[in-house]
mmCIF file of C-alpha atoms in Angstrom:
data_model
loop_
_atom_site.group_PDB
_atom_site.id
_atom_site.type_symbol
_atom_site.label_atom_id
_atom_site.label_comp_id
_atom_site.label_asym_id
_atom_site.label_seq_id
_atom_site.Cartn_x
_atom_site.Cartn_y
_atom_site.Cartn_z
ATOM 1 C CA ASP A 62 -15.471 -12.294 -9.325
ATOM 2 C CA GLY A 63 -12.745 -10.267 -10.593
ATOM 3 C CA GLY A 64 -9.660 -9.414 -8.394
ATOM 4 C CA ILE A 65 -6.031 -10.222 -8.008
ATOM 5 C CA THR A 66 -4.880 -13.720 -7.065
ATOM 6 C CA GLN A 67 -1.468 -13.631 -5.414
ATOM 7 C CA SER A 68 0.076 -17.765 -5.019
ATOM 8 C CA PRO A 69 1.202 -18.895 -2.407
ATOM 9 C CA LYS A 70 0.064 -17.279 0.519
ATOM 10 C CA TYR A 71 3.536 -18.997 2.244
ATOM 11 C CA LEU A 72 6.955 -19.365 0.092
ATOM 12 C CA PHE A 73 9.976 -21.097 1.916
ATOM 13 C CA ARG A 74 13.532 -19.506 -0.019
ATOM 14 C CA LYS A 75 16.630 -21.769 0.435
ATOM 15 C CA GLU A 76 20.034 -19.491 0.528
ATOM 16 C CA GLY A 77 21.116 -18.511 -3.471
ATOM 17 C CA GLN A 78 17.885 -19.605 -4.838
ATOM 18 C CA ASN A 79 15.643 -17.758 -7.094
ATOM 19 C CA VAL A 80 11.945 -17.847 -6.283
ATOM 20 C CA THR A 81 9.185 -16.613 -8.298
ATOM 21 C CA LEU A 82 5.544 -14.744 -6.647
ATOM 22 C CA SER A 83 3.003 -15.114 -9.068
ATOM 23 C CA CYS A 84 0.227 -12.565 -9.543
ATOM 24 C CA GLU A 85 -2.506 -12.266 -12.010
ATOM 25 C CA GLN A 86 -5.336 -10.131 -11.752
ATOM 26 C CA ASN A 87 -8.954 -10.128 -14.068
ATOM 27 C CA LEU A 88 -9.646 -6.881 -13.844
ATOM 28 C CA ASN A 89 -8.515 -5.240 -16.667
ATOM 29 C CA HIS A 90 -6.229 -2.595 -15.081
ATOM 30 C CA ASP A 91 -3.104 -1.379 -16.897
ATOM 31 C CA ALA A 92 -1.182 -1.311 -13.901
ATOM 32 C CA MET A 93 -0.114 -3.017 -11.819
ATOM 33 C CA TYR A 94 3.063 -2.831 -8.604
ATOM 34 C CA TRP A 95 4.592 -4.586 -6.139
ATOM 35 C CA TYR A 96 4.605 -3.766 -2.568
ATOM 36 C CA ARG A 97 7.141 -5.086 -0.083
ATOM 37 C CA GLN A 98 5.720 -4.489 3.798
ATOM 38 C CA ASP A 99 8.021 -5.303 7.162
ATOM 39 C CA PRO A 100 6.799 -6.299 10.643
ATOM 40 C CA GLY A 101 5.810 -2.970 11.590
ATOM 41 C CA GLN A 102 6.509 -0.833 8.031
ATOM 42 C CA GLY A 103 4.621 0.692 5.911
ATOM 43 C CA LEU A 104 4.605 -0.534 2.142
ATOM 44 C CA ARG A 105 7.384 0.084 -0.133
ATOM 45 C CA LEU A 106 7.619 -0.310 -4.349
ATOM 46 C CA ILE A 107 9.212 -2.814 -5.340
ATOM 47 C CA TYR A 108 8.224 -2.888 -9.057
ATOM 48 C CA TYR A 109 5.763 -1.281 -11.312
ATOM 49 C CA SER A 110 4.453 -1.344 -14.779
ATOM 50 C CA GLN A 111 1.681 0.679 -16.685
ATOM 51 C CA ILE A 112 1.865 -1.242 -20.261
ATOM 52 C CA VAL A 113 2.386 -4.317 -21.455
ATOM 53 C CA ASN A 114 6.161 -5.059 -21.874
ATOM 54 C CA ASP A 115 7.375 -1.855 -20.165
ATOM 55 C CA PHE A 116 8.242 -1.480 -15.960
ATOM 56 C CA GLN A 117 9.814 0.521 -13.431
ATOM 57 C CA LYS A 118 11.950 0.489 -11.229
ATOM 58 C CA GLY A 119 10.749 1.436 -7.374
ATOM 59 C CA ASP A 120 12.609 2.800 -4.227
ATOM 60 C CA ILE A 121 13.928 -1.203 -3.186
ATOM 61 C CA ALA A 122 14.392 -3.105 -6.423
ATOM 62 C CA GLU A 123 17.968 -4.506 -6.074
ATOM 63 C CA GLY A 124 17.438 -8.134 -5.990
ATOM 64 C CA TYR A 125 14.027 -8.464 -7.802
ATOM 65 C CA SER A 126 13.046 -8.818 -11.406
ATOM 66 C CA VAL A 127 9.673 -8.818 -12.792
ATOM 67 C CA SER A 128 8.312 -9.080 -15.975
ATOM 68 C CA ARG A 129 4.803 -7.862 -18.387
ATOM 69 C CA GLU A 130 4.605 -10.319 -20.938
ATOM 70 C CA LYS A 131 0.289 -9.965 -20.923
ATOM 71 C CA LYS A 132 -1.816 -7.597 -19.508
ATOM 72 C CA GLU A 133 -3.049 -9.846 -16.733
ATOM 73 C CA SER A 134 -0.013 -11.107 -15.274
ATOM 74 C CA PHE A 135 2.735 -9.832 -13.768
ATOM 75 C CA PRO A 136 5.154 -11.707 -11.945
ATOM 76 C CA LEU A 137 7.644 -10.748 -9.251
ATOM 77 C CA THR A 138 11.320 -12.849 -9.216
ATOM 78 C CA VAL A 139 13.365 -12.426 -5.506
ATOM 79 C CA THR A 140 16.563 -13.579 -6.891
ATOM 80 C CA SER A 141 19.806 -14.338 -4.477
ATOM 81 C CA ALA A 142 21.294 -11.170 -4.809
ATOM 82 C CA GLN A 143 18.054 -10.237 -2.149
ATOM 83 C CA LYS A 144 20.158 -10.829 1.153
ATOM 84 C CA ASN A 145 16.985 -9.845 3.347
ATOM 85 C CA PRO A 146 14.112 -11.463 1.093
ATOM 86 C CA THR A 147 11.730 -12.128 4.219
ATOM 87 C CA ALA A 148 8.774 -10.200 3.867
ATOM 88 C CA PHE A 149 5.399 -10.295 3.120
ATOM 89 C CA TYR A 150 4.656 -9.189 -0.735
ATOM 90 C CA LEU A 151 1.921 -7.154 -1.885
ATOM 91 C CA CYS A 152 0.783 -7.405 -5.407
ATOM 92 C CA ALA A 153 -1.864 -4.329 -6.465
ATOM 93 C CA SER A 154 -3.491 -3.165 -9.658
ATOM 94 C CA SER A 155 -5.469 0.095 -10.878
ATOM 95 C CA ILE A 156 -6.651 1.853 -13.652
ATOM 96 C CA LEU A 157 -4.232 3.685 -15.114
ATOM 97 C CA GLN A 158 -5.780 7.398 -15.201
ATOM 98 C CA ALA A 159 -6.646 6.022 -11.191
ATOM 99 C CA GLY A 160 -3.618 5.205 -10.063
ATOM 100 C CA GLU A 161 -4.105 6.024 -5.967
ATOM 101 C CA LYS A 162 -7.086 3.600 -6.813
ATOM 102 C CA LEU A 163 -5.194 0.377 -5.404
ATOM 103 C CA PHE A 164 -6.563 -3.157 -5.340
ATOM 104 C CA PHE A 165 -5.459 -5.396 -3.093
ATOM 105 C CA GLY A 166 -4.029 -9.139 -3.795
ATOM 106 C CA SER A 167 -4.069 -11.522 -0.330
ATOM 107 C CA GLY A 168 -0.372 -11.101 -0.119
ATOM 108 C CA THR A 169 2.423 -13.891 0.439
ATOM 109 C CA GLN A 170 4.376 -13.934 3.019
ATOM 110 C CA LEU A 171 8.562 -15.232 2.367
ATOM 111 C CA SER A 172 10.316 -16.561 4.885
ATOM 112 C CA VAL A 173 14.519 -18.075 4.441
ATOM 113 C CA LEU A 174 14.872 -21.256 5.565
ATOM 114 C CA GLN B 37 13.378 11.823 -0.804
ATOM 115 C CA LYS B 38 9.676 12.161 -0.556
ATOM 116 C CA GLU B 39 7.766 11.071 2.939
ATOM 117 C CA VAL B 40 4.822 10.148 4.458
ATOM 118 C CA GLU B 41 5.136 10.176 8.493
ATOM 119 C CA GLN B 42 3.127 9.100 10.691
ATOM 120 C CA ASN B 43 2.918 7.822 14.275
ATOM 121 C CA SER B 44 3.519 4.585 14.696
ATOM 122 C CA GLY B 45 1.511 3.925 17.988
ATOM 123 C CA PRO B 46 -0.277 2.056 19.412
ATOM 124 C CA LEU B 47 -3.257 4.568 19.484
ATOM 125 C CA SER B 48 -5.814 2.845 22.286
ATOM 126 C CA VAL B 49 -8.774 4.676 22.694
ATOM 127 C CA PRO B 50 -12.090 3.439 24.274
ATOM 128 C CA GLU B 51 -15.652 1.996 22.669
ATOM 129 C CA GLY B 52 -17.133 5.120 21.262
ATOM 130 C CA ALA B 53 -14.817 7.540 21.398
ATOM 131 C CA ILE B 54 -13.127 9.510 18.455
ATOM 132 C CA ALA B 55 -10.109 8.227 17.187
ATOM 133 C CA SER B 56 -7.561 10.456 15.950
ATOM 134 C CA LEU B 57 -4.488 9.638 13.219
ATOM 135 C CA ASN B 58 -2.202 12.195 12.251
ATOM 136 C CA CYS B 59 -0.048 12.078 8.800
ATOM 137 C CA THR B 60 2.667 14.392 7.134
ATOM 138 C CA TYR B 61 3.770 14.699 4.009
ATOM 139 C CA SER B 62 7.037 16.680 2.339
ATOM 140 C CA ASP B 63 6.912 17.143 -1.020
ATOM 141 C CA ARG B 64 4.536 20.035 -1.116
ATOM 142 C CA VAL B 65 3.594 20.087 -4.699
ATOM 143 C CA SER B 66 1.459 15.909 -3.661
ATOM 144 C CA GLN B 67 -2.157 16.186 -5.107
ATOM 145 C CA SER B 68 -3.857 13.181 -3.790
ATOM 146 C CA PHE B 69 -4.006 11.354 -0.200
ATOM 147 C CA PHE B 70 -4.987 8.397 0.735
ATOM 148 C CA TRP B 71 -5.866 6.078 3.771
ATOM 149 C CA TYR B 72 -5.728 2.218 3.696
ATOM 150 C CA ARG B 73 -6.916 -0.077 6.535
ATOM 151 C CA GLN B 74 -5.480 -3.157 7.121
ATOM 152 C CA TYR B 75 -5.567 -5.893 9.432
ATOM 153 C CA SER B 76 -3.297 -7.998 10.808
ATOM 154 C CA GLY B 77 -1.786 -10.822 7.816
ATOM 155 C CA LYS B 78 -4.143 -9.364 5.650
ATOM 156 C CA SER B 79 -3.690 -6.886 2.534
ATOM 157 C CA PRO B 80 -5.253 -3.210 2.748
ATOM 158 C CA GLU B 81 -8.070 -1.749 1.753
ATOM 159 C CA LEU B 82 -8.846 1.238 0.512
ATOM 160 C CA ILE B 83 -10.713 3.704 2.985
ATOM 161 C CA MET B 84 -11.083 6.903 2.506
ATOM 162 C CA SER B 85 -9.471 9.799 -0.334
ATOM 163 C CA ILE B 86 -8.931 13.398 -0.417
ATOM 164 C CA TYR B 87 -7.651 15.991 -3.397
ATOM 165 C CA SER B 88 -8.828 19.358 -1.992
ATOM 166 C CA ASN B 89 -8.430 20.873 1.694
ATOM 167 C CA GLY B 90 -11.430 20.359 3.952
ATOM 168 C CA ASP B 91 -13.067 17.982 5.296
ATOM 169 C CA LYS B 92 -14.474 15.141 3.486
ATOM 170 C CA GLU B 93 -16.900 12.981 5.570
ATOM 171 C CA ASP B 94 -17.835 9.269 4.849
ATOM 172 C CA GLY B 95 -20.203 7.474 7.018
ATOM 173 C CA ARG B 96 -18.013 7.605 10.819
ATOM 174 C CA PHE B 97 -14.738 8.055 8.585
ATOM 175 C CA THR B 98 -13.592 12.353 8.160
ATOM 176 C CA ALA B 99 -10.862 12.947 6.569
ATOM 177 C CA GLN B 100 -9.245 16.014 7.019
ATOM 178 C CA LEU B 101 -6.549 17.858 4.627
ATOM 179 C CA ASN B 102 -4.471 20.732 5.195
ATOM 180 C CA LYS B 103 -2.113 21.337 2.205
ATOM 181 C CA ALA B 104 -0.538 24.638 3.713
ATOM 182 C CA SER B 105 0.074 23.091 6.841
ATOM 183 C CA GLN B 106 1.540 19.612 4.996
ATOM 184 C CA TYR B 107 -1.447 17.265 6.832
ATOM 185 C CA VAL B 108 -3.795 14.914 6.710
ATOM 186 C CA SER B 109 -5.815 13.292 9.192
ATOM 187 C CA LEU B 110 -8.125 10.692 9.866
ATOM 188 C CA LEU B 111 -11.296 10.478 12.917
ATOM 189 C CA ILE B 112 -12.875 7.747 13.389
ATOM 190 C CA ARG B 113 -16.041 8.147 15.463
ATOM 191 C CA ASP B 114 -17.969 5.902 17.413
ATOM 192 C CA SER B 115 -15.024 4.395 17.174
ATOM 193 C CA GLN B 116 -15.638 -0.288 16.787
ATOM 194 C CA PRO B 117 -13.112 -2.979 18.366
ATOM 195 C CA SER B 118 -13.191 -3.785 14.512
ATOM 196 C CA ASP B 119 -12.113 -0.346 13.815
ATOM 197 C CA SER B 120 -8.583 -2.098 15.510
ATOM 198 C CA ALA B 121 -6.367 -2.420 12.780
ATOM 199 C CA THR B 122 -2.954 -0.361 11.298
ATOM 200 C CA TYR B 123 -4.006 2.308 9.335
ATOM 201 C CA LEU B 124 -1.827 3.983 6.022
ATOM 202 C CA CYS B 125 -1.312 7.415 5.361
ATOM 203 C CA ALA B 126 -0.604 7.153 1.539
ATOM 204 C CA VAL B 127 0.184 10.256 -1.428
ATOM 205 C CA THR B 128 0.916 10.502 -4.625
ATOM 206 C CA ARG B 129 2.327 13.939 -6.459
ATOM 207 C CA LEU B 130 0.446 13.429 -10.009
ATOM 208 C CA ARG B 131 -2.561 11.369 -11.358
ATOM 209 C CA ASN B 132 -0.433 8.007 -12.894
ATOM 210 C CA THR B 133 2.541 7.843 -10.146
ATOM 211 C CA PRO B 134 2.904 5.311 -7.849
ATOM 212 C CA LEU B 135 1.766 5.746 -3.608
ATOM 213 C CA VAL B 136 3.875 6.507 -1.609
ATOM 214 C CA PHE B 137 2.812 5.398 1.848
ATOM 215 C CA GLY B 138 3.626 5.834 5.383
ATOM 216 C CA LYS B 139 4.515 3.173 7.996
ATOM 217 C CA GLY B 140 0.834 2.858 9.572
ATOM 218 C CA THR B 141 -0.537 4.082 13.087
ATOM 219 C CA ARG B 142 -2.192 0.871 14.252
ATOM 220 C CA LEU B 143 -5.521 1.595 16.864
ATOM 221 C CA SER B 144 -6.262 -0.563 19.552
ATOM 222 C CA VAL B 145 -10.099 0.639 19.757
ATOM 223 C CA ILE B 146 -10.756 -1.113 23.697
ATOM 224 C CA ALA B 147 -14.050 -2.768 25.069
#
């Protein structure tokens, strides 16, 4: 079955630690996105990529980094510079010419120890 | 600054009633409008898209768009307890630009 796989489902970060959230898709979609969702809030864009080896900052990119070395993969690193990382992180993908129809992964809940 | 605004709710309606969810947006040149449904702890799923003024119906759902007034709404007829979720409004200015989401409206359908 085609889809988007995020892992892990739950992740705990110690202070000063970098952690990486995985996102893999087998839908052959060009564009991939990372959103952050805080309780009772909507989705805020962290980074997005429309082509391999290229990505753009979203509204809240500070303290995060990404890479897009393969079309299928778009990992997100939450660095120690992100002082309030506790949130639900959602990865999504879309066909480039229909960017609004997002297909979401099941999400990763990140908490700080 | 592009903004999408929704009443956070909760909006409570009795089973079988019509639920009306509203969304306003600030970017006048926005072109595409979407409603996503999100159950607690789950990822959003697309339920409706609308691109031109007027109404668009899909089963029990109707999306309404008024670009002059910069609002988009979602009507859910014959509401069911399974419709209880958060409904996110999303807007994009151009194709191939990322969606901007509202904070969502929490809907509770009471049996």
